CSV table of C-alpha atoms in Angstrom, one decimal:
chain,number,residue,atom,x,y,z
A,26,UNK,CA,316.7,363.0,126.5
A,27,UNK,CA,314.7,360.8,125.3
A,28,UNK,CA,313.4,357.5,126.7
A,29,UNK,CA,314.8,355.4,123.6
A,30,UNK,CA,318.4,357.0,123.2
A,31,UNK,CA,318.8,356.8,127.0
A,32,UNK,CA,317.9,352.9,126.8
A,33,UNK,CA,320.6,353.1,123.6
A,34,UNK,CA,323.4,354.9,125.8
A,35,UNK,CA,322.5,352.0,128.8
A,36,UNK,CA,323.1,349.5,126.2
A,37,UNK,CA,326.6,350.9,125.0
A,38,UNK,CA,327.2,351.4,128.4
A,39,UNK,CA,326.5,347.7,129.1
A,40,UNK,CA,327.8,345.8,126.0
A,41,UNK,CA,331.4,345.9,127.5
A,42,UNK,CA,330.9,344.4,130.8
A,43,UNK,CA,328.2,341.8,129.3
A,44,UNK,CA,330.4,340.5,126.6
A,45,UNK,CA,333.2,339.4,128.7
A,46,UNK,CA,330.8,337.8,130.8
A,47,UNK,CA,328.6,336.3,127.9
A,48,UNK,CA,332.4,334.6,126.5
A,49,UNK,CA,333.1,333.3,130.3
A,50,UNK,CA,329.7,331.8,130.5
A,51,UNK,CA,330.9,329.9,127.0
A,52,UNK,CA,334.1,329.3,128.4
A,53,UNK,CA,332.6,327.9,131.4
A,54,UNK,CA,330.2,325.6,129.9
A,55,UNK,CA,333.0,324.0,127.7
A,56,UNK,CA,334.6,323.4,130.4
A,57,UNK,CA,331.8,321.7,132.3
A,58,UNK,CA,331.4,319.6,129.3
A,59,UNK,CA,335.2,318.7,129.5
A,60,UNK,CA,334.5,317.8,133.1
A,61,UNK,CA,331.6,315.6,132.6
A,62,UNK,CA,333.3,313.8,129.8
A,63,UNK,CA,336.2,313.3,131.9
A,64,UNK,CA,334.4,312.0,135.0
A,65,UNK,CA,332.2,309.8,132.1
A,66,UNK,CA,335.2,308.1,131.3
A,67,UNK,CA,336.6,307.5,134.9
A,68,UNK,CA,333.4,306.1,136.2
A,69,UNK,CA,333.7,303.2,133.1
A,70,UNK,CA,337.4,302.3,134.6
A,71,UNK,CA,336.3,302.6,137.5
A,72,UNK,CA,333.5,300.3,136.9
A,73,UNK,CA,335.9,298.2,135.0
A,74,UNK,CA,337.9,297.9,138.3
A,75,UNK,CA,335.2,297.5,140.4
A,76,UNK,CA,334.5,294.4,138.2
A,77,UNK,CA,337.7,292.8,138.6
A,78,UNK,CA,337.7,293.4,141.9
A,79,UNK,CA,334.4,291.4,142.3
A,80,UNK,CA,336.2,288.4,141.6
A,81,UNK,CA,337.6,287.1,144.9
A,82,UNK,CA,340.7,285.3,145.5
A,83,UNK,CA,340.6,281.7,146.3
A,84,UNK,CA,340.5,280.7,150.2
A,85,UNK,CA,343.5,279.3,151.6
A,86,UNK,CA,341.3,276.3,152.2
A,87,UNK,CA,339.6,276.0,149.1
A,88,UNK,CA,341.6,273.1,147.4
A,89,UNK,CA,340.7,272.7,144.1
A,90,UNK,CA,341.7,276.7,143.2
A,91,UNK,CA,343.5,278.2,146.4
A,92,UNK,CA,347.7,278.8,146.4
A,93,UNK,CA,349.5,275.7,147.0
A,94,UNK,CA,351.6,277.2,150.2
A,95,UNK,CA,348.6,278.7,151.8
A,96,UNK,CA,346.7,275.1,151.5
A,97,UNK,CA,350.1,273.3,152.4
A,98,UNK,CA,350.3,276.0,155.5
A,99,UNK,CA,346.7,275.1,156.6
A,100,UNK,CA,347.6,271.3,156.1
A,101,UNK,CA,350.5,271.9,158.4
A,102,UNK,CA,348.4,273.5,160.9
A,103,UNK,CA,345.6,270.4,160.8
A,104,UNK,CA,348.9,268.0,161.4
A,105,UNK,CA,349.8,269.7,164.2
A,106,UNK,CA,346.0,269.9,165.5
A,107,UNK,CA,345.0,266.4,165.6
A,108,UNK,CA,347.1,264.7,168.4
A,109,UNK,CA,345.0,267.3,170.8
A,110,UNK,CA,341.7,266.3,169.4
A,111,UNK,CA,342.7,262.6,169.2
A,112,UNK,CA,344.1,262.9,172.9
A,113,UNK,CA,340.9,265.0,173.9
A,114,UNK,CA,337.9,263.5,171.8
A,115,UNK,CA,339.4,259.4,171.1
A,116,UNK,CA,340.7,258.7,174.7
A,117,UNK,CA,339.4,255.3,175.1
A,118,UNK,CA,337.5,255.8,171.8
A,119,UNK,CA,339.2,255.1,168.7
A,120,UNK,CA,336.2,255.5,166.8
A,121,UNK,CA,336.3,259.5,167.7
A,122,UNK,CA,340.0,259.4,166.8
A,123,UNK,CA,341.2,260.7,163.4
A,124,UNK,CA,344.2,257.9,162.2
A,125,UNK,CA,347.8,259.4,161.0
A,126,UNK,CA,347.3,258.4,157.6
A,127,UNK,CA,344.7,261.2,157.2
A,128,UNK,CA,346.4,263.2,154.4
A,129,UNK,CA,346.1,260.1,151.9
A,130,UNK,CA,341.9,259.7,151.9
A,131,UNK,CA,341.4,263.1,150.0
A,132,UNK,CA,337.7,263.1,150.9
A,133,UNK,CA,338.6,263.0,154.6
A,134,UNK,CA,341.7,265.9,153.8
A,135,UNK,CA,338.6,268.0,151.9
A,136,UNK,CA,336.5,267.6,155.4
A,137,UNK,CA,339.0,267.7,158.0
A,138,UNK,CA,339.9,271.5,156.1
A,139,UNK,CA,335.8,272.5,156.7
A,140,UNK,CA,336.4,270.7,160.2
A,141,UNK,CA,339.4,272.2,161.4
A,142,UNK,CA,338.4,276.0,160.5
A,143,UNK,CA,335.3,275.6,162.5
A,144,UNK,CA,336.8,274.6,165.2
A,145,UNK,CA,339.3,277.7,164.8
A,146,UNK,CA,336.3,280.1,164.4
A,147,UNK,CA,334.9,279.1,167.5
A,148,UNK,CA,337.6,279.0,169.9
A,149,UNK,CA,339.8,281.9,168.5
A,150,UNK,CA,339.1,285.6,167.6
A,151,UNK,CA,336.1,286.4,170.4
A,152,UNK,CA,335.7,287.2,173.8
A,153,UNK,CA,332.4,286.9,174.9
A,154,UNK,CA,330.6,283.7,174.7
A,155,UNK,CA,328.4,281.9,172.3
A,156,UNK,CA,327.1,278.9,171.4
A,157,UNK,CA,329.5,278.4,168.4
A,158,UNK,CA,331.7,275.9,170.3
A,159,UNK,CA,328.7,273.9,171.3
A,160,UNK,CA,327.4,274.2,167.7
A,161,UNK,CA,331.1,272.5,166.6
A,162,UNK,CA,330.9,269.7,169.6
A,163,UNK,CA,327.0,268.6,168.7
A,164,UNK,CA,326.6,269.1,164.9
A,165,UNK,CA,330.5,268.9,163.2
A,166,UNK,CA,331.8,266.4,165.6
A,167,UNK,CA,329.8,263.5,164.7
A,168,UNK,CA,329.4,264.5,160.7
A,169,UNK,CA,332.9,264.3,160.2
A,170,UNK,CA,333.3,261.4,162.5
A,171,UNK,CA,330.5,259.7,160.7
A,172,UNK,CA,332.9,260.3,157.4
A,173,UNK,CA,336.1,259.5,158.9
A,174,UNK,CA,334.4,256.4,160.0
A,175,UNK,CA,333.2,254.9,156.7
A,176,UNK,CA,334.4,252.3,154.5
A,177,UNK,CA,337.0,253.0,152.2
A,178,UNK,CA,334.7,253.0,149.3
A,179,UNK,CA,333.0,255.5,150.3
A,180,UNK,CA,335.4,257.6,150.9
A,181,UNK,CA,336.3,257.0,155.1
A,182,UNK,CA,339.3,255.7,156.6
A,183,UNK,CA,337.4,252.5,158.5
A,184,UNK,CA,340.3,250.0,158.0
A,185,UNK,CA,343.2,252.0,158.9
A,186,UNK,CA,342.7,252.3,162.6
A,187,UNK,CA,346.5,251.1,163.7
A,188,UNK,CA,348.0,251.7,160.4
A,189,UNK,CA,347.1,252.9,156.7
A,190,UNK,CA,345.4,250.3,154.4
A,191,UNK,CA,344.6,250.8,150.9
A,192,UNK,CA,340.9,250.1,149.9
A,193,UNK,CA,341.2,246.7,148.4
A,194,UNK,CA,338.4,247.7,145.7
A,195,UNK,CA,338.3,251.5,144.5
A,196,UNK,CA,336.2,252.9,141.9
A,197,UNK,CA,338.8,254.9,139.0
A,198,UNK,CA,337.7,258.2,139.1
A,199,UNK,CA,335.6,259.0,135.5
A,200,UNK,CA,338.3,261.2,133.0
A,201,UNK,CA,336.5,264.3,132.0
A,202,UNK,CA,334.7,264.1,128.8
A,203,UNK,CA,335.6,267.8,127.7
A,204,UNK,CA,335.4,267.4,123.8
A,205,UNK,CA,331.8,266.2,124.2
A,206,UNK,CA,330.8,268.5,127.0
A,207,UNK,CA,332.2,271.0,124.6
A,208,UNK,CA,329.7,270.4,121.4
A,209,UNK,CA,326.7,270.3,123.8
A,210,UNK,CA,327.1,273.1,125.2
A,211,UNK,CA,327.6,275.2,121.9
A,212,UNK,CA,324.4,272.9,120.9
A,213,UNK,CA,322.1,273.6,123.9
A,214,UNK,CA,323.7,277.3,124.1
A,215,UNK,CA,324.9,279.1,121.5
A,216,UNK,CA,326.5,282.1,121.6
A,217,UNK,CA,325.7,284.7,119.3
């Protein structure tokens, strides 16, 4: 036999186990490219989720966004919390004392909140020491004092020391100029 009809018979020979083969390999590969456009598409929702997800929810502190019962809950706590710190920080010092009338200044209700969860950091949730205690006693303690402490007009509770006194002179708050704010920034920024 010759070397060409012997390469001829190895090819007949071959041809029906290589074209099954050859169709799997297609079969394969479409399916691959199923695959990838499959997993394509789950990585943009997943990306899309990942997005929202970015987006935190608002603090149970943070007053100007966060769920009303959540900041009413904290502002229950804070109640609770201040006849201990006026008992151990204003005993013979009313100037360290925080007066009862403490939820109607909303500047001192927006510090106290800051205050407050300091304190709560630093004395709840550890067991070995630190210096986060000290931190509150030498830097918070006075800052908020220092604003508790101011007049009324600028934004402190001086006058109401036995009893809750509204500031005989207080600045209306400006009304948002949205309309205006509006046409400059499609001025100044346009979009597109």
């Amino acid at each position: 036999m010759s070397e060409p009809s012997n390469r001829d018979e190895l090819i007949e020979l071959l041809i029906p186990i290589v074209e099954p083969l050859v169709e799997r390999q297609g079969k394969v590969e479409q399916g691959l490219q199923e695959q990838e456009a499959v997993l394509v598409e789950l990585a943009g929702q997943l990306e899309t989720l990942l997005k929202k997800s970015k987006e935190p929810e608002p603090s149970p502190w943070n007053l100007y966004q966060g769920k009303p019962e959540e900041n009413a809950g904290l502002l229950e706590e804070i109640n609770a919390w201040l006849p201990w710190f006026n008992t151990t920080y204003g005993a013979g010092q009313s100037t360290n004392m925080i007066p009862p009338c403490w939820f109607r200044h909303p500047n001192v209700v927006a510090h106290l909140m800051g205050f407050y969860l300091s304190w709560k950091a630093a004395n709840y949730g550890t067991t070995s020491p630190n210096s986060d205690l000290v931190y509150w006693n030498l830097r918070y303690l006075p800052d908020v004092l220092d604003v508790v402490n101011a007049s009324a007009d600028k934004g402190g509770m001086a006058g109401c020391r036995r009893e809750h006194r509204t500031p005989e002179r207080m600045d209306s708050v400006p009304e948002p100029q949205a309309a205006e704010f509006t046409r400059w920034l499609e001025r100044t920024y346009p979009r597109g």
